[in-house]
Amino acid sequence: MEAPADVDELLARAKALGGRTVPEVAGALGVELPPDPKRAKGFMGQLVERALGACPRAGDGPDFPELGVELKTLPIAGGRVRESTFVCTAEVAEAATLSWERSRVRRKLRRVLFVAVERQRPWRYGAAWLWTPSPEEEAALRADWEELMGAIGAGEVEAIDASRGRWLQLRPKGATAACRVKAYDADGAPIWAPTKGFYLRASFTRGLLHAQRLR
Amino acid sequence: MEAPADVDELLARAKALGGRTVPEVAGALGVELPPDPKRAKGFMGQLVERALGACPRAGDGPDFPELGVELKTLPIAGGRVRESTFVCTAEVAEAATLSWERSRVRRKLRRVLFVAVERQRPWRYGAAWLWTPSPEEEAALRADWEELMGAIGAGEVEAIDASRGRWLQLRPKGATAACRVKAYDADGAPIWAPTKGFYLRASFTRGLLHAQRLR
DNA sequence: ACGGATCCATCATTGGATCCAG
DNA sequence: CTGGATCCAATGATGGATCCGT
């Protein structure tokens, strides 16, 4: 699948997935289903990337570099978002000096294509829509980001838990809880800190889903 | 194989390999020989690491962290060193600010266990000896390092070729010539530079081998 | 419900070096 | 001979997320 030429084409492709089942779409792409779905946690996201023609080597950049669009799947059950949404890993080592404007979170969330996936078997694609933060949303996300990164920069990285932040939270990220990354304490001395990732709370994406239904 | 308790034990183990063939040592360790030796370029080095009990997760540190010893194999044919010796990748991005004292090259070469390997079939282990740079050797290596890193720091990374440096040279390093690493030009602007590695010229290690034979 | 823990894939980097064309 | 190119393995970081115990 080649990359979509513009945002309209991308959105049309995503909407066209609506109602189709995951096994059906995987089969059409020649992708095998994982033997143990409970362990292939990223499978849904990677399948949608292929189905929509996302850049296979996106790396740090957005999934659709030409369009500046990031792709996220939203697991839905009983009409409600079931999980928080991973945004990116936290730049722990640069927490004290990085600005919101240059942050990964802001880059990732500048324009997002959400694709809902109904989690009752057989898994089935649902709604798809583009989201760009409104000025109010961006201000709130920024406030969360600045609070959380500020705490890391102040050397509190060990003490931060997932209860902080209204819409963005920080949670462990990595293969195990033992994963560590280089960081600096409040005095600038190097330390090994737990790996952290930013997540959008489900309460936030529930709001987006609701707003989208009203359109 | 557990790690040697001290340098004497390490050296004794290395000398005990002398005269044994590579297939024989591999067999004793339960290691299979690579199907196509021409493509398994690092096999010899990794086999000796296992045979001597080097730290399997050395990463950035020395092969024997407790002893501060780095292990290098030297391919020999007709009594002469056949190849240059890879030391480490060059810290291209930090070229302008890094000092010799903190450099990877110096750390790697502070104490080296050389193990000669006779390259006429069947490959066979030869001499083994410890080397620490004499003040004169270190001064010469430092001069090469400072010249080469200075050139990188001055933005000449594209222009440096392997003919520079008396004993240390810079050569491409990586999977292909297209490999690039982040660097900075003379004005401090970010660029993508070719990946480089430091090598000891064969003329240098020939001298070490000769000196060792005279002892 | 949700905070903490975990799982897989892929790419980049580094370490181990030797290959090979001119 | 030797400067330039390449090859394999292991690790770490990041991106894709969901699992699961309380």
Short mmCIF file of C-alpha atoms in Angstrom, two decimals, chain A residues 20-192:
data_model
loop_
_atom_site.label_atom_id
_atom_site.label_comp_id
_atom_site.label_asym_id
_atom_site.label_seq_id
_atom_site.Cartn_x
_atom_site.Cartn_y
_atom_site.Cartn_z
CA ARG A 20 -14.65 -4.65 8.38
CA THR A 21 -13.22 -7.26 10.73
CA VAL A 22 -9.59 -7.51 11.73
CA PRO A 23 -9.09 -11.07 10.40
CA GLU A 24 -10.60 -9.99 7.09
CA VAL A 25 -8.32 -6.97 6.74
CA ALA A 26 -5.26 -8.94 7.83
CA GLY A 27 -6.08 -11.62 5.27
CA ALA A 28 -6.46 -9.05 2.50
CA LEU A 29 -2.99 -7.71 3.36
CA GLY A 30 -1.45 -11.16 3.58
CA VAL A 31 -0.65 -10.67 7.28
CA GLU A 32 -0.95 -13.65 9.61
CA LEU A 33 -2.83 -13.29 12.85
CA PRO A 34 -0.65 -13.69 15.94
CA PRO A 35 -0.94 -17.10 17.64
CA ASP A 36 -1.48 -15.56 21.06
CA PRO A 37 -3.25 -12.20 20.70
CA LYS A 38 -2.79 -11.43 24.41
CA ARG A 39 0.93 -11.22 23.85
CA ALA A 40 0.93 -9.37 20.54
CA LYS A 41 -0.11 -6.11 22.12
CA GLY A 42 0.99 -3.91 19.28
CA PHE A 43 -0.54 -5.96 16.52
CA MET A 44 -3.63 -3.83 15.98
CA GLY A 45 -1.67 -0.64 15.61
CA GLN A 46 0.80 -2.14 13.19
CA LEU A 47 -1.93 -3.71 11.10
CA VAL A 48 -3.72 -0.39 10.70
CA GLU A 49 -0.46 1.27 9.73
CA ARG A 50 -0.09 -1.18 6.89
CA ALA A 51 -3.73 -0.96 5.90
CA LEU A 52 -3.49 2.80 5.54
CA GLY A 53 -0.06 3.03 3.94
CA ALA A 54 1.82 4.60 6.85
CA CYS A 55 5.54 5.11 6.50
CA PRO A 56 7.10 1.79 7.49
CA ARG A 57 10.21 3.51 8.84
CA ALA A 58 8.65 6.38 10.64
CA GLY A 59 11.09 6.21 13.55
CA ASP A 60 10.87 9.42 15.46
CA GLY A 61 8.71 11.19 12.88
CA PRO A 62 4.95 10.96 12.37
CA ASP A 63 3.36 7.94 10.73
CA PHE A 64 2.52 10.03 7.67
CA PRO A 65 5.46 12.42 7.35
CA GLU A 66 4.12 14.19 4.27
CA LEU A 67 0.81 14.88 5.95
CA GLY A 68 2.06 15.51 9.47
CA VAL A 69 -0.43 12.98 10.80
CA GLU A 70 0.05 10.51 13.65
CA LEU A 71 -2.08 7.34 13.78
CA LYS A 72 -3.60 5.93 16.97
CA THR A 73 -5.99 3.04 17.52
CA LEU A 74 -8.60 3.27 20.26
CA PRO A 75 -9.87 0.02 21.77
CA ILE A 76 -13.61 0.19 22.31
CA ALA A 77 -15.95 -2.12 24.19
CA GLY A 78 -19.54 -1.47 25.08
CA GLY A 79 -19.24 1.83 23.25
CA ARG A 80 -16.54 3.11 25.62
CA VAL A 81 -12.79 3.60 25.26
CA ARG A 82 -11.17 0.79 27.26
CA GLU A 83 -7.56 1.89 27.58
CA SER A 84 -5.37 4.91 27.87
CA THR A 85 -3.42 5.86 24.74
CA PHE A 86 0.36 5.72 24.65
CA VAL A 87 1.81 8.93 23.23
CA CYS A 88 5.61 8.65 23.44
CA THR A 89 8.47 8.00 25.79
CA ALA A 90 9.43 10.86 28.07
CA GLU A 91 12.70 12.71 27.40
CA VAL A 92 13.79 12.16 30.98
CA ALA A 93 17.36 13.37 30.54
CA GLU A 94 16.28 16.69 29.02
CA ALA A 95 13.40 17.36 31.38
CA ALA A 96 15.03 20.39 32.95
CA THR A 97 15.74 22.20 29.69
CA LEU A 98 13.13 21.10 27.14
CA SER A 99 10.23 23.36 26.20
CA TRP A 100 6.69 22.29 25.36
CA GLU A 101 7.15 23.70 21.86
CA ARG A 102 9.97 21.26 21.14
CA SER A 103 8.52 18.33 23.05
CA ARG A 104 7.73 14.93 21.61
CA VAL A 105 4.24 15.02 23.08
CA ARG A 106 3.36 18.18 21.20
CA ARG A 107 4.79 16.89 17.94
CA LYS A 108 2.92 13.61 18.28
CA LEU A 109 -0.40 15.19 19.11
CA ARG A 110 -0.35 18.03 16.59
CA ARG A 111 -2.61 16.09 14.25
CA VAL A 112 -3.90 12.61 15.06
CA LEU A 113 -5.97 10.14 13.09
CA PHE A 114 -7.93 8.06 15.59
CA VAL A 115 -9.23 4.69 14.45
CA ALA A 116 -11.66 2.95 16.78
CA VAL A 117 -11.50 -0.83 17.11
CA GLU A 118 -14.42 -2.71 18.59
CA ARG A 119 -12.97 -5.30 20.99
CA GLN A 120 -15.75 -7.87 20.88
CA ARG A 121 -14.91 -10.79 18.69
CA PRO A 122 -14.44 -10.71 15.86
CA TRP A 123 -12.58 -7.46 16.34
CA ARG A 124 -13.95 -4.89 13.98
CA TYR A 125 -12.95 -1.43 12.82
CA GLY A 126 -15.22 1.43 13.76
CA ALA A 127 -15.16 5.19 13.47
CA ALA A 128 -12.17 7.12 12.18
CA TRP A 129 -11.59 10.84 12.54
CA LEU A 130 -8.90 13.46 12.56
CA TRP A 131 -8.22 15.46 15.68
CA THR A 132 -6.18 18.58 16.23
CA PRO A 133 -6.07 19.99 19.76
CA SER A 134 -8.21 23.09 20.22
CA PRO A 135 -6.42 25.99 21.90
CA GLU A 136 -8.06 25.00 25.19
CA GLU A 137 -7.04 21.37 24.81
CA GLU A 138 -3.50 22.30 23.95
CA ALA A 139 -3.28 24.60 26.94
CA ALA A 140 -4.44 21.82 29.24
CA LEU A 141 -2.07 19.27 27.74
CA ARG A 142 0.75 21.74 28.01
CA ALA A 143 -0.04 22.39 31.66
CA ASP A 144 0.07 18.65 32.39
CA TRP A 145 3.30 18.26 30.43
CA GLU A 146 4.97 21.16 32.18
CA GLU A 147 3.95 19.89 35.59
CA LEU A 148 5.17 16.36 34.92
CA MET A 149 8.39 17.29 33.15
CA GLY A 150 9.04 19.95 35.74
CA ALA A 151 8.82 17.31 38.45
CA ILE A 152 11.30 15.12 36.56
CA GLY A 153 13.61 18.07 36.10
CA ALA A 154 13.38 18.73 39.84
CA GLY A 155 14.69 15.22 40.49
CA GLU A 156 11.35 13.71 41.52
CA VAL A 157 11.27 11.11 38.78
CA GLU A 158 11.16 8.21 41.24
CA ALA A 159 8.25 9.75 43.10
CA ILE A 160 5.99 10.57 40.15
CA ASP A 161 3.06 8.22 39.82
CA ALA A 162 0.32 7.81 37.27
CA SER A 163 -2.22 9.68 39.32
CA ARG A 164 -0.71 13.03 38.41
CA GLY A 165 -1.91 15.01 35.42
CA ARG A 166 -5.44 15.76 34.35
CA TRP A 167 -5.29 14.35 30.83
CA LEU A 168 -1.69 13.33 30.38
CA GLN A 169 -0.13 10.89 32.82
CA LEU A 170 3.30 9.30 33.16
CA ARG A 171 3.53 5.53 33.49
CA PRO A 172 6.37 3.00 33.38
CA LYS A 173 7.38 2.11 29.86
CA GLY A 174 9.63 -0.66 28.70
CA ALA A 175 10.07 -4.40 28.82
CA THR A 176 10.09 -4.59 32.61
CA ALA A 177 9.89 -2.33 35.63
CA ALA A 178 13.66 -2.67 35.95
CA CYS A 179 14.31 -0.70 32.75
CA ARG A 180 16.32 2.42 33.44
CA VAL A 181 17.38 5.44 31.45
CA LYS A 182 20.01 8.07 32.09
CA ALA A 183 18.76 11.18 33.85
CA TYR A 184 19.92 13.98 36.13
CA ASP A 185 18.89 14.79 39.66
CA ALA A 186 18.08 18.24 41.00
CA ASP A 187 21.80 19.00 41.37
CA GLY A 188 22.62 17.92 37.85
CA ALA A 189 24.28 14.69 38.98
CA PRO A 190 23.70 11.74 36.62
CA ILE A 191 21.31 9.04 37.87
CA TRP A 192 19.49 6.04 36.44
#
